[in-house]
Short mmCIF file of C-alpha atoms in Angstrom, two decimals:
data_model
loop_
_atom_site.label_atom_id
_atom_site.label_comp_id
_atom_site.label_asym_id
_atom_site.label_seq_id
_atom_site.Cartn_x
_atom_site.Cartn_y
_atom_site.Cartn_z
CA UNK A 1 8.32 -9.44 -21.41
CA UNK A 2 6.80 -12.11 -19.74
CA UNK A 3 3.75 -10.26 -18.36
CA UNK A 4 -0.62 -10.59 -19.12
CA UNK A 5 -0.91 -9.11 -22.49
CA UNK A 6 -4.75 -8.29 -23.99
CA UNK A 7 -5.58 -8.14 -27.51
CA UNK A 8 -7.05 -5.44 -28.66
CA UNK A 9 -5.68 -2.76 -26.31
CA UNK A 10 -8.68 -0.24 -27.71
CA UNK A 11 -11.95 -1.46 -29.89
CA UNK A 12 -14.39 1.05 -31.20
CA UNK A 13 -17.99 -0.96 -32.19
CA UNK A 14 -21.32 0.21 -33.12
CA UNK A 15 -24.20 -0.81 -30.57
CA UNK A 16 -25.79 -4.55 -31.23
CA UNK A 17 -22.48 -5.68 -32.79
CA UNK A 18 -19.95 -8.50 -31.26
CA UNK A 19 -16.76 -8.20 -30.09
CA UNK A 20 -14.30 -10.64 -28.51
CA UNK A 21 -11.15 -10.28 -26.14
CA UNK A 22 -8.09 -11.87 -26.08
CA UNK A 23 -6.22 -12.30 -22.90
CA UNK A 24 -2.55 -14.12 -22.58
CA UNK A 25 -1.42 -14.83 -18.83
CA UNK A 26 2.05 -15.16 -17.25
CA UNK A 27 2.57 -18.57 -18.82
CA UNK A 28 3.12 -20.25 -15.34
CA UNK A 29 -0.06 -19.05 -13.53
CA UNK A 30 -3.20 -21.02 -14.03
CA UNK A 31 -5.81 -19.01 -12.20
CA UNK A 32 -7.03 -16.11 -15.00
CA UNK A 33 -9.54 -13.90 -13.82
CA UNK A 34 -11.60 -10.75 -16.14
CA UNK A 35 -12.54 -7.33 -14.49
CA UNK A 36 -14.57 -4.68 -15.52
CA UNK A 37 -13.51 -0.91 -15.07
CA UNK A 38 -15.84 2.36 -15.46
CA UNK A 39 -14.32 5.74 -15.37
CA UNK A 40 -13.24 6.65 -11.77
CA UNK A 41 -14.28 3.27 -10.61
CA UNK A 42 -12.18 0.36 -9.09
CA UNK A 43 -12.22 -2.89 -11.27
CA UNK A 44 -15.00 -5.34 -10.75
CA UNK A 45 -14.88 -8.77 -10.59
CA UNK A 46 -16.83 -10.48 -13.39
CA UNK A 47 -15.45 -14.22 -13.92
CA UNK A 48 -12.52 -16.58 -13.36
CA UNK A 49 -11.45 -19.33 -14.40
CA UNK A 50 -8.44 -22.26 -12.76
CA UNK A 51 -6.91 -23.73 -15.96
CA UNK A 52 -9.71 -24.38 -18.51
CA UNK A 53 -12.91 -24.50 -15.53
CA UNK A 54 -14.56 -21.60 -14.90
CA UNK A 55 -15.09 -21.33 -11.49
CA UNK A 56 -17.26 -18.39 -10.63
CA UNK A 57 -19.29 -15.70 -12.54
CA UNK A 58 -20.02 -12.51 -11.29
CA UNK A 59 -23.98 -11.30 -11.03
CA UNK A 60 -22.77 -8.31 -13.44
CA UNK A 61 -21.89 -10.88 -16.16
CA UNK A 62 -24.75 -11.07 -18.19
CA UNK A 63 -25.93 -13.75 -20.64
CA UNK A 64 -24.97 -11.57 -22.96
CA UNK A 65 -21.05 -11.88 -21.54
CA UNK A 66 -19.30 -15.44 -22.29
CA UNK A 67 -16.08 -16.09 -21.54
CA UNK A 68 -13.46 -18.74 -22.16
CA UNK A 69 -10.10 -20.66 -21.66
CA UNK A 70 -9.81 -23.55 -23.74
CA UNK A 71 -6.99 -25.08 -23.24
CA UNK A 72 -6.26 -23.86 -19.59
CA UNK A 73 -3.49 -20.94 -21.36
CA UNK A 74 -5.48 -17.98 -22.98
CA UNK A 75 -9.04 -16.88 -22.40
CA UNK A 76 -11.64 -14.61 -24.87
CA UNK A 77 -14.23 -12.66 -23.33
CA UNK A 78 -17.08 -12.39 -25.83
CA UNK A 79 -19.83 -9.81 -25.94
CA UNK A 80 -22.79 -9.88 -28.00
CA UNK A 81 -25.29 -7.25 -28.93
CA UNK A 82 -23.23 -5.36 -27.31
CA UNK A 83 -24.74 -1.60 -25.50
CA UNK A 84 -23.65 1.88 -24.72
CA UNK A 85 -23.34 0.53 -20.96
CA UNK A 86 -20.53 -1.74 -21.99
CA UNK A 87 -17.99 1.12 -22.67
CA UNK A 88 -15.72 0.38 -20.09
CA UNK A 89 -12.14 -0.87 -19.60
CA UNK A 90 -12.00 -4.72 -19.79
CA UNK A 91 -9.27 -6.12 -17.13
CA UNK A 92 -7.21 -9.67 -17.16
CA UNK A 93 -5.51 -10.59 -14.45
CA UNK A 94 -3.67 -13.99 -13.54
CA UNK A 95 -2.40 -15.75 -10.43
CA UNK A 96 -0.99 -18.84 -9.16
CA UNK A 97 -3.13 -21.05 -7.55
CA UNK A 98 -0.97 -20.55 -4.11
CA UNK A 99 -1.27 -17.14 -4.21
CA UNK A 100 -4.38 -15.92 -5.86
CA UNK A 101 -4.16 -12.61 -3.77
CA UNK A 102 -1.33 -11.73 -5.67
CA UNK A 103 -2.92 -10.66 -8.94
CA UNK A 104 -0.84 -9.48 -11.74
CA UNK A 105 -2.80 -7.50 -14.32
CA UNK A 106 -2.28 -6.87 -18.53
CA UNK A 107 -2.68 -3.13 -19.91
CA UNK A 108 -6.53 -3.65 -20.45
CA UNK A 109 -8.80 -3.56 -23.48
CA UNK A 110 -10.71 0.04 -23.80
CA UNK A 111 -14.32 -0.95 -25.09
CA UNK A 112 -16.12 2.07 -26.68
CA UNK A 113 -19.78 1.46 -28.13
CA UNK A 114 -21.27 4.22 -29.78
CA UNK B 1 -23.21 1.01 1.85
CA UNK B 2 -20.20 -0.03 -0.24
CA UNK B 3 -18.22 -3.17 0.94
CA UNK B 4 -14.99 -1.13 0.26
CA UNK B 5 -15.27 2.74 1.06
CA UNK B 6 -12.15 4.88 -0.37
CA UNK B 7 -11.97 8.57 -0.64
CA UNK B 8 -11.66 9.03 -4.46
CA UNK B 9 -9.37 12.76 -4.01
CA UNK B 10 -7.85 14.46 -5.55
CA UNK B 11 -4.94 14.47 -3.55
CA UNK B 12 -2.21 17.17 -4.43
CA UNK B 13 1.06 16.78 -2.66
CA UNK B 14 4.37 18.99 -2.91
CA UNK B 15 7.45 16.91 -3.65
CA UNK B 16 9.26 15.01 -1.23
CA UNK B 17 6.17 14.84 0.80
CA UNK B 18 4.43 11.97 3.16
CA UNK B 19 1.48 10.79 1.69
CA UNK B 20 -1.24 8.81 3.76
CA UNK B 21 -3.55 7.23 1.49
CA UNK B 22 -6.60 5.47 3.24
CA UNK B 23 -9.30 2.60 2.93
CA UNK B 24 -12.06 1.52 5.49
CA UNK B 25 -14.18 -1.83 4.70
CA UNK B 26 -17.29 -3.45 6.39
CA UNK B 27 -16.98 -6.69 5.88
CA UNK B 28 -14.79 -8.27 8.54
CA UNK B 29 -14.23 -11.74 6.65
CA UNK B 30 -11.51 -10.03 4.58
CA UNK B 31 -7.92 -11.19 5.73
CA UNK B 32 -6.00 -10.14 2.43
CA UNK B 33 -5.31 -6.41 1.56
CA UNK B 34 -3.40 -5.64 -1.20
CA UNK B 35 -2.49 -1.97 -2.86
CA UNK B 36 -2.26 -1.13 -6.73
CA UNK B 37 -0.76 1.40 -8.46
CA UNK B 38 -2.63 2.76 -11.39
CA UNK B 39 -1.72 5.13 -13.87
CA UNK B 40 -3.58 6.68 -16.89
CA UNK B 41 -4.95 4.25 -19.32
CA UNK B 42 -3.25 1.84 -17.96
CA UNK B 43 -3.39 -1.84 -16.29
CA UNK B 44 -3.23 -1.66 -11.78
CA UNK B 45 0.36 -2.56 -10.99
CA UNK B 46 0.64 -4.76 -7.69
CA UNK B 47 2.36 -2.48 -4.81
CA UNK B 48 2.40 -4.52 -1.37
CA UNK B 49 -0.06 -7.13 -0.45
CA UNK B 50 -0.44 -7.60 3.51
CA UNK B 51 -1.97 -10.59 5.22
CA UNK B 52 -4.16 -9.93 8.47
CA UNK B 53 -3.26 -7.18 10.37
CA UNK B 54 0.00 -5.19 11.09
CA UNK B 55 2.66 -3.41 8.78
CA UNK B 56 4.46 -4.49 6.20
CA UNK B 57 7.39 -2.44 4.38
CA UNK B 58 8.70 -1.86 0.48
CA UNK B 59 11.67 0.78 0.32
CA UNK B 60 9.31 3.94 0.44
CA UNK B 61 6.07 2.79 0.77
CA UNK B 62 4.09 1.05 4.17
CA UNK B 63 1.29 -0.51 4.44
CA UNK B 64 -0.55 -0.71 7.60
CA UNK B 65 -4.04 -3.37 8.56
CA UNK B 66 -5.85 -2.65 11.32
CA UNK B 67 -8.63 -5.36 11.40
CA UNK B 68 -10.22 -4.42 14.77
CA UNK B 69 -11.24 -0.86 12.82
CA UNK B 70 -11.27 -2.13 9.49
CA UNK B 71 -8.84 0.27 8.11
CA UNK B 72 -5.76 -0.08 6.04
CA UNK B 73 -3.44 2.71 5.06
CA UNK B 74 -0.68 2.61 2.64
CA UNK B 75 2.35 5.66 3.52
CA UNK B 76 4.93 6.92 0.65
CA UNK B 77 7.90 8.45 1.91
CA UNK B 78 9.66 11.00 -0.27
CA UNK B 79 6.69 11.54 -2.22
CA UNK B 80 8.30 11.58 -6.02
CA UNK B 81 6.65 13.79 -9.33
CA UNK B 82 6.58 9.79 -10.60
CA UNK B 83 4.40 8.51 -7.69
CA UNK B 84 1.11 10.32 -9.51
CA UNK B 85 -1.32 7.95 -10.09
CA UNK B 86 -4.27 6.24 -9.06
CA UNK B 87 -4.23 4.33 -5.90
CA UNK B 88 -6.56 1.64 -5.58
CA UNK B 89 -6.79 -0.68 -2.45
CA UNK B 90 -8.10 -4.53 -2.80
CA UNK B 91 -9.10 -7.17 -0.37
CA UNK B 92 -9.98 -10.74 -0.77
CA UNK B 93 -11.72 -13.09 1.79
CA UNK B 94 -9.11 -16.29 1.54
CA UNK B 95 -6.31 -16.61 -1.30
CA UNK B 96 -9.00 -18.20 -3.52
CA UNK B 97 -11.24 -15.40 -3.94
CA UNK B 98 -12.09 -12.27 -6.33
CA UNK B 99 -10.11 -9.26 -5.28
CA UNK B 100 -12.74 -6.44 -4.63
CA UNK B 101 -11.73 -3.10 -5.08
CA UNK B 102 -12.07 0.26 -3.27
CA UNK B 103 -12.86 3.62 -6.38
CA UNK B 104 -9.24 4.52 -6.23
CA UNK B 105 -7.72 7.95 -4.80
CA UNK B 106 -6.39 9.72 -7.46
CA UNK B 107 -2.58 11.72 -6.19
CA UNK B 108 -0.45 14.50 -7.85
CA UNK B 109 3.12 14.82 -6.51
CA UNK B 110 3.90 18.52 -7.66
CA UNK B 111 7.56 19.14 -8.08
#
């Protein structure tokens, strides 16, 4: 399967702690983008990046949020001290850079802070 | 007011059913509209993207732009007990540009 994977698909953490995100595009797309879903929400934009440059951030990413894509392949979304309001899903998504409308998205990483 | 305004449902269908499901925007800069398919726990699954306005057609499922009201619809034909999901609409300003979403409708398709 060629497809976005995320790594973890579920992470339970204790309020103030870190936790990091691991996101693997389709290998040919170099536009990756991270979303942030609340129950019976849509997903909401936070950052993206076109190969290793991010390229925008979303006002909802705090400095608390830090993302990255090293090498232009696979990104980590970090959060420290992380809060109750964080529990949400966390979304990848990748495009080419021709068609960045069409968005393909990976299974998702369910964040749960108690 | 909400950039992208969809009716969140439920919807609850009988089988073999048409289902319009609806999205109205206020922003008229958008030119890309795309649908996803979500289901439970899981990732949105591209459906149709549409550039514009006017209709564009996937075996049973249309989608339909109408810039001058800023409404888009997407139709499934033959409404099927695997069609239940979460329907969420997108739109983007240019292809270079964060998708932003609409809350999702939420369909059953009861056999």
């Amino acid at each position: 399967d060629t497809g976005v994977s995320q790594d973890p698909r579920h992470k339970i953490t204790k309020r103030g702690q870190n936790v990091t995100f691991r996101c693997d595009p389709i290998s040919e797309h170099n536009r990756l983008y991270w979303y942030r879903q609340t129950l019976g929400q849509g997903p909401e934009f936070l950052t993206y990046f076109q190969n290793e440059a991010q390229l925008e951030k979303s006002r909802l990413l705090s400095d608390r949020f830090s993302a990255e894509r090293p090498k232009g392949s696979f990104s980590t979304l970090e959060i420290q001290r992380t809060e109750q309001g964080d529990s949400a899903m966390y979304l990848c998504a990748s495009s080419s850079t021709s068609s960045s409308y069409e968005q393909y998205f990976g299974p998702g990483t369910r964040l749960t802070v108690t | 007011q909400k950039e992208v305004e969809q009716d969140p449902g439920p919807l609850s269908v009988p089988e073999g059913a048409i289902v319009s499901l609806n999205c109205t925007y206020s922003n008229s800069a958008f030119q890309y509209f795309m649908w996803y398919r979500q289901y439970s726990r899981k990732g949105p699954e591209l459906l149709m993207y549409t550039y514009s306005s006017g209709n564009k057609e996937d075996g049973r499922f249309t989608a339909q732009v109408d810039k001058s009201s800023k409404y888009i619809s997407l139709f499934i034909r033959d409404s099927q007990p695997s069609d239940s999901a979460t329907y969420l609409c997108a739109m983007s300003f240019s292809g270079n540009t964060p998708l932003v979403f609409g809350k999702g409708t939420r369909l059953s398709v009861i056999a």
